PDB file of C-alpha atoms in Angstrom:
ATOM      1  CA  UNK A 136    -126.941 113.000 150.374  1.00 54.00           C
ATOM      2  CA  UNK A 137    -129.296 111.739 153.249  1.00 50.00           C
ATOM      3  CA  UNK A 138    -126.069 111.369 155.598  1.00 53.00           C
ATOM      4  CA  UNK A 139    -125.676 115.440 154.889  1.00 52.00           C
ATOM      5  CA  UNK A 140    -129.166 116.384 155.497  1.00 56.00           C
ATOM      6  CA  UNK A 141    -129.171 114.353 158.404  1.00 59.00           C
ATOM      7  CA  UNK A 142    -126.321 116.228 159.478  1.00 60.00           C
ATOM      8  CA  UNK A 143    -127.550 119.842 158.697  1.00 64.00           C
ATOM      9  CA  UNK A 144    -130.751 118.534 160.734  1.00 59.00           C
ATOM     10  CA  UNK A 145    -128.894 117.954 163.739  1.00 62.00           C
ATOM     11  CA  UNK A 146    -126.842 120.690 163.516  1.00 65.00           C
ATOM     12  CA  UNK A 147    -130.321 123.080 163.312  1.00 60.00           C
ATOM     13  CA  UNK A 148    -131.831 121.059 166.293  1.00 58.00           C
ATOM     14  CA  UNK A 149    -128.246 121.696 168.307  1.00 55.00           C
ATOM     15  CA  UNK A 150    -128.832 125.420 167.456  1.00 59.00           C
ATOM     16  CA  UNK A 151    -132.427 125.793 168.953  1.00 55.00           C
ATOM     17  CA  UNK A 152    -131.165 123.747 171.731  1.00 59.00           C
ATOM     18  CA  UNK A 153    -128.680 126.084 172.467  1.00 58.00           C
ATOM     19  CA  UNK A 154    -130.776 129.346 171.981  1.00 63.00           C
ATOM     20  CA  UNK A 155    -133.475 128.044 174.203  1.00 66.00           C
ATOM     21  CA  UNK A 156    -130.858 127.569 177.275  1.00 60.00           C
ATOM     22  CA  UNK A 157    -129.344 130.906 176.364  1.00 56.00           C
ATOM     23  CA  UNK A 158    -132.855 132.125 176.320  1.00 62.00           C
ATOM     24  CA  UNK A 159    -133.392 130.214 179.628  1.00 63.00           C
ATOM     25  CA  UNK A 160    -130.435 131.216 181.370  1.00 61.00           C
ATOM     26  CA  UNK A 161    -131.146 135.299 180.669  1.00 63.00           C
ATOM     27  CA  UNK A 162    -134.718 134.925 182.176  1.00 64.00           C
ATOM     28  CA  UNK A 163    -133.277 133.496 185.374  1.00 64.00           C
ATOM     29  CA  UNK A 164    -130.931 136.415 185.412  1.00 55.00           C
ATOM     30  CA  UNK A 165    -133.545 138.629 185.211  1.00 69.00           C
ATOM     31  CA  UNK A 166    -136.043 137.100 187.883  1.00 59.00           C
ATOM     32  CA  UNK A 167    -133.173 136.663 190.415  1.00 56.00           C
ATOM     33  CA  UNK A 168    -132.317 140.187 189.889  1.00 65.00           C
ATOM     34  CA  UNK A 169    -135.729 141.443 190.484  1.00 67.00           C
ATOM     35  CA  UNK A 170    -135.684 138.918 193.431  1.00 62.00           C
ATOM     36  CA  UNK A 171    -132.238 140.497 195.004  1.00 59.00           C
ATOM     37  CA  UNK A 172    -133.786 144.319 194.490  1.00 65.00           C
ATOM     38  CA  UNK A 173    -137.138 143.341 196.459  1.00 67.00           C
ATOM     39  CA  UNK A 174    -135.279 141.885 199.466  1.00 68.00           C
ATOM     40  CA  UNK A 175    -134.537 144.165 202.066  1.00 67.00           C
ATOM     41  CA  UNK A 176    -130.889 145.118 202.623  1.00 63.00           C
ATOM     42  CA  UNK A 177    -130.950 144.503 206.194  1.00 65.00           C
ATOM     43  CA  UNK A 178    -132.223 140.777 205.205  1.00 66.00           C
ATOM     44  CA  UNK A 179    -129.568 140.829 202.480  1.00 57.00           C
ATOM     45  CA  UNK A 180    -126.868 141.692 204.282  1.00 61.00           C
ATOM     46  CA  UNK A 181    -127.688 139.134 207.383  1.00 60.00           C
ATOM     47  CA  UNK A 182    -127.750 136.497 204.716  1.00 65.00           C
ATOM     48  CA  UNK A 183    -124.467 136.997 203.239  1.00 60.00           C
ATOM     49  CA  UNK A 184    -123.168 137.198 206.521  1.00 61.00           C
ATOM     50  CA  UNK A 185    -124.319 133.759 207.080  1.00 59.00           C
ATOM     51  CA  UNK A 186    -122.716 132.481 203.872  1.00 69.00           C
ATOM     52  CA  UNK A 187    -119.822 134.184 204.793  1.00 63.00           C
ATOM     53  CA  UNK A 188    -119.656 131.741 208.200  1.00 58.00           C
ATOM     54  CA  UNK A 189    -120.400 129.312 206.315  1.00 64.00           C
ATOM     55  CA  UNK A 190    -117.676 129.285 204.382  1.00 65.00           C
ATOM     56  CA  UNK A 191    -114.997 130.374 206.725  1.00 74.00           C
ATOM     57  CA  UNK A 192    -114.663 133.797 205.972  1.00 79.00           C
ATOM     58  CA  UNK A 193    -114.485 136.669 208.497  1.00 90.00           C
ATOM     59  CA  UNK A 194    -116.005 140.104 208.516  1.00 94.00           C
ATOM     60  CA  UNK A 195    -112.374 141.618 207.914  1.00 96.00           C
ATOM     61  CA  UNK A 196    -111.883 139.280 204.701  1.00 97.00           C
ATOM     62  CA  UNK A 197    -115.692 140.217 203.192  1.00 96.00           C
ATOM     63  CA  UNK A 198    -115.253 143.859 203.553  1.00 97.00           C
ATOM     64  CA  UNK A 199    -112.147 143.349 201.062  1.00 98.00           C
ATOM     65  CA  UNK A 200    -114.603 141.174 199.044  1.00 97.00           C
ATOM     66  CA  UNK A 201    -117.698 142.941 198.956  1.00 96.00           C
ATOM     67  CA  UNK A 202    -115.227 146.275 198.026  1.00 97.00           C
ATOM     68  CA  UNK A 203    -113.543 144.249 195.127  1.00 98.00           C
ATOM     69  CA  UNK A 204    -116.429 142.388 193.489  1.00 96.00           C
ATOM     70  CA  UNK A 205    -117.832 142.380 190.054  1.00 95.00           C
ATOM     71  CA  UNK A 206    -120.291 144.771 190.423  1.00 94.00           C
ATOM     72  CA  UNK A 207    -120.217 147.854 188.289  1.00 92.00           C
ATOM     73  CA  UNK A 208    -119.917 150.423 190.933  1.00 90.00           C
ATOM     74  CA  UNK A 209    -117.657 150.164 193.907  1.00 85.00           C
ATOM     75  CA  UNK A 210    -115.443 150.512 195.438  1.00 94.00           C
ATOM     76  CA  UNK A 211    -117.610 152.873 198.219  1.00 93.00           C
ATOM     77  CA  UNK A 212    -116.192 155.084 200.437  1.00 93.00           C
ATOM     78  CA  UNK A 213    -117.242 153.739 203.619  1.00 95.00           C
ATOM     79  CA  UNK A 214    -115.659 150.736 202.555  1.00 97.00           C
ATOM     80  CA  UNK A 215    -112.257 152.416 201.484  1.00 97.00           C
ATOM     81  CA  UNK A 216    -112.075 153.872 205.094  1.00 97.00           C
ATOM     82  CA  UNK A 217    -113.225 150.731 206.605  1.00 98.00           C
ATOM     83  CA  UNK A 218    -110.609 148.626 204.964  1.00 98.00           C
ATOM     84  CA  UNK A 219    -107.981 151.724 205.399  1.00 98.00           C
ATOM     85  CA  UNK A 220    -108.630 151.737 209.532  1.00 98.00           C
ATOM     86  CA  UNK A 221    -107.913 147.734 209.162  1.00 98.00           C
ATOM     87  CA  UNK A 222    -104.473 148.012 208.225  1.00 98.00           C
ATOM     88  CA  UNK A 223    -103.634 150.480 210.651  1.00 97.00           C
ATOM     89  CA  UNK A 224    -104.942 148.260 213.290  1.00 97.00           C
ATOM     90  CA  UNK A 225    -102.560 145.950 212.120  1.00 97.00           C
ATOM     91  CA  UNK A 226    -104.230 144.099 209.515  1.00 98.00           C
ATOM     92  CA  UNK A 227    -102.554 144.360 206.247  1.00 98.00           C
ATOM     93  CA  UNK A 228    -101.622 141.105 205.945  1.00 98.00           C
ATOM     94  CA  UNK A 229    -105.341 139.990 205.925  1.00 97.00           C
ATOM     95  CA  UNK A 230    -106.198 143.104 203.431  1.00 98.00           C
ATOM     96  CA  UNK A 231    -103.393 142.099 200.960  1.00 98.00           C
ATOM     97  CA  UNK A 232    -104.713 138.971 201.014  1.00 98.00           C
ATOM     98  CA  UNK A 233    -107.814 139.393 199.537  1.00 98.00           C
ATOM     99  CA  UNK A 234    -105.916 142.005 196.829  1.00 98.00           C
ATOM    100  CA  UNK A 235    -103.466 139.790 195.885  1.00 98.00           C
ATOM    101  CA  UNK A 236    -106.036 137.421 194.684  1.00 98.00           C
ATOM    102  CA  UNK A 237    -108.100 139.679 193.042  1.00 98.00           C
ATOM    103  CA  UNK A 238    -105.112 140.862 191.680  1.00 98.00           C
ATOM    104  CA  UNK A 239    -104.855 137.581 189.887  1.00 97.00           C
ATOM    105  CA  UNK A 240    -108.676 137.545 188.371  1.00 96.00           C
ATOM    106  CA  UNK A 241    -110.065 135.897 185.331  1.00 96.00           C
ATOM    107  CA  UNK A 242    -109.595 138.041 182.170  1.00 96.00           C
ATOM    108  CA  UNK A 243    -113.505 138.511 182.289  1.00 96.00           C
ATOM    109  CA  UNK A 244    -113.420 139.555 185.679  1.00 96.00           C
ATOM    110  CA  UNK A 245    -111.147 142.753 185.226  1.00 97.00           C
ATOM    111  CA  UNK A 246    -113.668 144.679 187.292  1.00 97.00           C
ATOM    112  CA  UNK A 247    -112.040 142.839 190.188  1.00 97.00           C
ATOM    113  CA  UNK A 248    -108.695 143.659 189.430  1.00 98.00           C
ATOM    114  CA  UNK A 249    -109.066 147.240 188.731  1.00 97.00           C
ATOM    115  CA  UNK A 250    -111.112 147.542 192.509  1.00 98.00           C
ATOM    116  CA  UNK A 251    -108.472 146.059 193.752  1.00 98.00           C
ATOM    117  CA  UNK A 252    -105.585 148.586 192.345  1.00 98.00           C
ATOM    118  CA  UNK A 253    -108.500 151.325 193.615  1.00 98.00           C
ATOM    119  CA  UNK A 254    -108.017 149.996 196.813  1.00 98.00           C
ATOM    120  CA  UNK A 255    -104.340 149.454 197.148  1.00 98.00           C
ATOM    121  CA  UNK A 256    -103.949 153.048 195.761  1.00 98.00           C
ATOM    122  CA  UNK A 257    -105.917 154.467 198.435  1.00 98.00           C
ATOM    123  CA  UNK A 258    -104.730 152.654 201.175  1.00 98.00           C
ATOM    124  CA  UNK A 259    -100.846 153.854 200.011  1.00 98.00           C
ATOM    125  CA  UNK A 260    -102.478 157.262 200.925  1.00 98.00           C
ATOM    126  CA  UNK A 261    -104.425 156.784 204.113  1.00 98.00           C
ATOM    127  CA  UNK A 262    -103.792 153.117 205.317  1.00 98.00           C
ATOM    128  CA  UNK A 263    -100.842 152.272 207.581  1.00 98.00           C
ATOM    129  CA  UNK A 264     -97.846 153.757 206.568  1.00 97.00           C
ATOM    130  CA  UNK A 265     -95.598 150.706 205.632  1.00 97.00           C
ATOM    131  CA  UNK A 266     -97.907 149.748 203.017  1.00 98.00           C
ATOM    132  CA  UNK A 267     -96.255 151.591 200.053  1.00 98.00           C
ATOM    133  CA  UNK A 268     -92.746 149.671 200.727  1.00 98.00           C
ATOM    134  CA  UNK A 269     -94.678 146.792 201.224  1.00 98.00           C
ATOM    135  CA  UNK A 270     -96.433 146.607 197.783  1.00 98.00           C
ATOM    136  CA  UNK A 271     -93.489 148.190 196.561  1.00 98.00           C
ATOM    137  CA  UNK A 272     -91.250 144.681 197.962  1.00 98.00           C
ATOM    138  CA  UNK A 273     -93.662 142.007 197.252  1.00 97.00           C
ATOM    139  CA  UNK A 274     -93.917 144.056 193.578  1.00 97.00           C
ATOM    140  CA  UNK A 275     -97.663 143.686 193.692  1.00 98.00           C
ATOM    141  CA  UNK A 276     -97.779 145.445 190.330  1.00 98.00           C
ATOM    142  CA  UNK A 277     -96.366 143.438 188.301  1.00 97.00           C
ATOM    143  CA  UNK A 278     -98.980 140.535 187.373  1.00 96.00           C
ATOM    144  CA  UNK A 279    -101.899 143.529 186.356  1.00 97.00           C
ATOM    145  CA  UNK A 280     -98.984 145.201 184.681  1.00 98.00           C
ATOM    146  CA  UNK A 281     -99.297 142.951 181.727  1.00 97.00           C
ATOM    147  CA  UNK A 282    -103.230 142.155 182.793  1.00 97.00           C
ATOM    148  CA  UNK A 283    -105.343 141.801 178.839  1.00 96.00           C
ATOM    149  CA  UNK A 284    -108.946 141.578 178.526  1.00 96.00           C
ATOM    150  CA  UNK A 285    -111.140 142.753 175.595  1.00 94.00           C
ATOM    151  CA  UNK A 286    -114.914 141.995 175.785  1.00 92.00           C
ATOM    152  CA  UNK A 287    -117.405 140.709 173.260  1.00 91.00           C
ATOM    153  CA  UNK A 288    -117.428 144.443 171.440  1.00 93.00           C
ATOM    154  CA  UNK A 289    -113.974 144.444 170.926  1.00 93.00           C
ATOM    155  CA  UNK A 290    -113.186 147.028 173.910  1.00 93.00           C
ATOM    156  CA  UNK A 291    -110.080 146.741 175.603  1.00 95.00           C
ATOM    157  CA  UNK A 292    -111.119 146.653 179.157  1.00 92.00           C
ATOM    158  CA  UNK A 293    -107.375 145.671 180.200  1.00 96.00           C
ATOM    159  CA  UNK A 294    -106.310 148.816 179.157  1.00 97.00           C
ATOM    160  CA  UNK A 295    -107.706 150.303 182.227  1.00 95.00           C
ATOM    161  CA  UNK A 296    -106.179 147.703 184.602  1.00 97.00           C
ATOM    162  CA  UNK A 297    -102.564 148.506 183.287  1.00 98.00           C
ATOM    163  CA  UNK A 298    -102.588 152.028 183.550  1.00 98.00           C
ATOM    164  CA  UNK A 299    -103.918 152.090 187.200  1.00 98.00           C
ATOM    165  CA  UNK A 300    -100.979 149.620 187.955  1.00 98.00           C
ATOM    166  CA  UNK A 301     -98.427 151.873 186.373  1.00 98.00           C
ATOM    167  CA  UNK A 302     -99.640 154.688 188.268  1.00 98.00           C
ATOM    168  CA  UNK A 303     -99.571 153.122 191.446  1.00 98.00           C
ATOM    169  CA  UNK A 304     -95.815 151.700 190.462  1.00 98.00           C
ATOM    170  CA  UNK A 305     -94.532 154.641 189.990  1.00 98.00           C
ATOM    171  CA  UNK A 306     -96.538 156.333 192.976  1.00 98.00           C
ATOM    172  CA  UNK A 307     -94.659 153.559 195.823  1.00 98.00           C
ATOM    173  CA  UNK A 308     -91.144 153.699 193.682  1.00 98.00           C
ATOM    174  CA  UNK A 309     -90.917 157.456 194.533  1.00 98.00           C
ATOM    175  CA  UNK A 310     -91.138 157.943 198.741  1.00 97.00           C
ATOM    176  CA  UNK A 311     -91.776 161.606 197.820  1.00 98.00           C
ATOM    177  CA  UNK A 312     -94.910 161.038 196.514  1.00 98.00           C
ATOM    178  CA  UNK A 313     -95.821 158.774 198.555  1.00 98.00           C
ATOM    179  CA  UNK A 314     -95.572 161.029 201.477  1.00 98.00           C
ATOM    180  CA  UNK A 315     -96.910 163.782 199.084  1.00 98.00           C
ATOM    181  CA  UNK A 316    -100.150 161.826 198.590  1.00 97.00           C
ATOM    182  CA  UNK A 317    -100.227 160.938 202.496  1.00 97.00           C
ATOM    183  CA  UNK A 318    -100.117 164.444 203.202  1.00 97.00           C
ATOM    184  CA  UNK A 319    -102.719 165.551 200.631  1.00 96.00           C
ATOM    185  CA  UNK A 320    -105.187 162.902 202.619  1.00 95.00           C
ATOM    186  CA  UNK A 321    -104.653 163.861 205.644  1.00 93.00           C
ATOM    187  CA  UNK A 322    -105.310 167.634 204.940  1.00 92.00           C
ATOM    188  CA  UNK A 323    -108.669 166.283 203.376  1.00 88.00           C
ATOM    189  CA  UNK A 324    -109.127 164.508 205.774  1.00 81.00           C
ATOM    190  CA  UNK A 325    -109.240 167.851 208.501  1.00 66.00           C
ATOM    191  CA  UNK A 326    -111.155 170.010 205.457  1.00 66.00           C
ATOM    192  CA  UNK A 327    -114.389 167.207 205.081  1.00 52.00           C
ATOM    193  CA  UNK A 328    -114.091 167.050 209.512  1.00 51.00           C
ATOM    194  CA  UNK A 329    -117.590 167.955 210.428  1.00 49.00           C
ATOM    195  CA  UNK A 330    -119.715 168.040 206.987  1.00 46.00           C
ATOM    196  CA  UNK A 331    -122.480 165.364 206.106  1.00 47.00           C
ATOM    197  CA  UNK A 332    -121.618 162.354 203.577  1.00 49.00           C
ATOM    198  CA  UNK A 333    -123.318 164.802 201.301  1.00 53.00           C
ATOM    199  CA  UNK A 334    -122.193 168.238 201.562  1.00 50.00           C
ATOM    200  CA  UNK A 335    -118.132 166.401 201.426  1.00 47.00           C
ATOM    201  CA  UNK A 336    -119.250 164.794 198.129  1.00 50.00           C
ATOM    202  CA  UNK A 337    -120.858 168.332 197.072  1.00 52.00           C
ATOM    203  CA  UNK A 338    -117.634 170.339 197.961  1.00 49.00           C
ATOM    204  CA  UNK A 339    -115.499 167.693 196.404  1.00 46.00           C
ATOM    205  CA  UNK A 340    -117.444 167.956 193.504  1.00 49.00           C
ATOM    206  CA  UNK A 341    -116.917 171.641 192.684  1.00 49.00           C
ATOM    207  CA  UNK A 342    -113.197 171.018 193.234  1.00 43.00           C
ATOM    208  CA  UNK A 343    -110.521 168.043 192.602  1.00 36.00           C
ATOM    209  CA  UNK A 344    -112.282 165.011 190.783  1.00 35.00           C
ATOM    210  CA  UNK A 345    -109.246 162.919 192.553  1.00 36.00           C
ATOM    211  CA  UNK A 346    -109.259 160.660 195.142  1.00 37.00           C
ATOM    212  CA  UNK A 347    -107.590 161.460 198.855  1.00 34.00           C
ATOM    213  CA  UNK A 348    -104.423 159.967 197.457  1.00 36.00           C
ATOM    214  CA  UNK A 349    -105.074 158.572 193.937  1.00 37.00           C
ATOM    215  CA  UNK A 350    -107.394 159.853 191.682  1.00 35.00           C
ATOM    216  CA  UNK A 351    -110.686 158.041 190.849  1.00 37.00           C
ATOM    217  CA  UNK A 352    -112.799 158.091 187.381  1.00 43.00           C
ATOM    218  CA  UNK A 353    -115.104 160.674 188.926  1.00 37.00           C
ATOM    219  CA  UNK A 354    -114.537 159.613 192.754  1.00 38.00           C
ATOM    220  CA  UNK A 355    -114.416 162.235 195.192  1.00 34.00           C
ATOM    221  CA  UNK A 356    -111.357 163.681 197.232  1.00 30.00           C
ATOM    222  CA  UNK A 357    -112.536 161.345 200.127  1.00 35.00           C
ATOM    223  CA  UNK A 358    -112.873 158.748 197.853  1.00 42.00           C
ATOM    224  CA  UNK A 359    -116.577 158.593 198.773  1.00 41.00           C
ATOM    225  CA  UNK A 360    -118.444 157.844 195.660  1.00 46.00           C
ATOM    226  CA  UNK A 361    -118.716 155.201 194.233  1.00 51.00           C
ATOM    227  CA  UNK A 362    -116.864 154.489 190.598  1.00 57.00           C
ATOM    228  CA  UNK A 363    -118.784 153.213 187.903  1.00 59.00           C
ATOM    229  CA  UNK A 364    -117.174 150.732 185.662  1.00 70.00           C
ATOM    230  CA  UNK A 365    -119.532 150.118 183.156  1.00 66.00           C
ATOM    231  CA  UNK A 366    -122.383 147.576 182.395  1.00 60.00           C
ATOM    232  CA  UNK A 367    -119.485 145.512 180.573  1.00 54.00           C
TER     233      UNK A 367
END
């Protein structure tokens, strides 16, 4: 009897142990948040380019990153035609890098993943033009194909992930559409030539909700909003 209340007391103090640290952990969330929305971008920014050196990785490399992180919105669309001018100045191979890994992303980080397939999808439209057999050859599709991930609530998050690799599957096995969608971009391309950021994203609005070559969950037809993928 005293050997099982014993117990059931440790057990209780293990659970307000672990609350408190839970509790802990949130409220450090929360300040650093609040922390990170008071700095100054332009302080931001020069920071995580000093990480960035720090750890050996080039501009090239953290434009992938920054476009393929775990934040809920993203990827931008300064960022898609940043990344897109890369590879047509010859470096795919430093692009696909980053994807690939991202590619191959903890469960819990399907946000990741799915920026990734954003970004290989839009690149197959307005990046260089061997990219499509190239993702096509090195089957880059296959790992999110069978990609699973359900969150706390149940929701099947992975869902999304396999569907955006089928598309883009099917978009690089068919050269037709793949020059189909590289024409649509470029003809967006010449219609947005001249207009603000704003008035594109205004026009785009009233017409296609699809992306310049691959449609986004309400992107823009220059890709240039942002996609939100929930507070997950």
């Amino acid at each position: 009897m005293w050997q099982k209340s014993s117990n059931t007391a440790i057990e209780a103090k293990k659970h307000v142990f672990f609350e408190r640290e839970k509790s802990n952990t949130s409220k450090i969330k929360t300040a650093l948040t609040t922390i990170k929305s008071a700095i100054p971008d332009e302080v931001a920014q020069a920071a995580k380019k000093r990480v960035n050196q720090w750890k050996g990785i080039g501009d090239d490399e953290a434009l992938v990153r920054d476009a393929t992180n775990s934040e809920p919105w993203g990827p931008h669309g300064e960022q898609l035609r940043a990344i897109a001018r890369l590879t047509r100045d010859g470096k795919w191979d430093v692009v696909r890098e980053v994807l690939e890994k991202r590619l191959k992303s903890a469960p819990e980080e399907w946000r990741r993943a799915y920026k990734a397939l954003t970004v290989v999808e839009y690149l197959v439209a307005n990046g260089d033009r061997a990219i499509a057999e190239d993702v096509r050859r090195r089957r880059m599709m296959d790992g999110a194909l069978r990609f699973e991930y359900k969150d706390a609530r149940g929701k099947d998050e992975g869902v999304n992930v396999r569907h955006r690799a089928e598309k883009i599957k099917a978009l690089v096995e068919d050269p037709r559409s793949v020059e189909e969608a590289r024409e649509k971009a470029e003809r967006n391309r010449g219609k947005y030539a001249g207009m603000s950021s704003e008035e594109a994203r205004t026009h785009a609005r009233r017409g296609s909700t699809s992306s310049a070559g691959g449609s986004f969950s309400g992107g823009s037809a220059l890709g240039g909003d942002s996609v939100y993928l929930g507070k997950g």
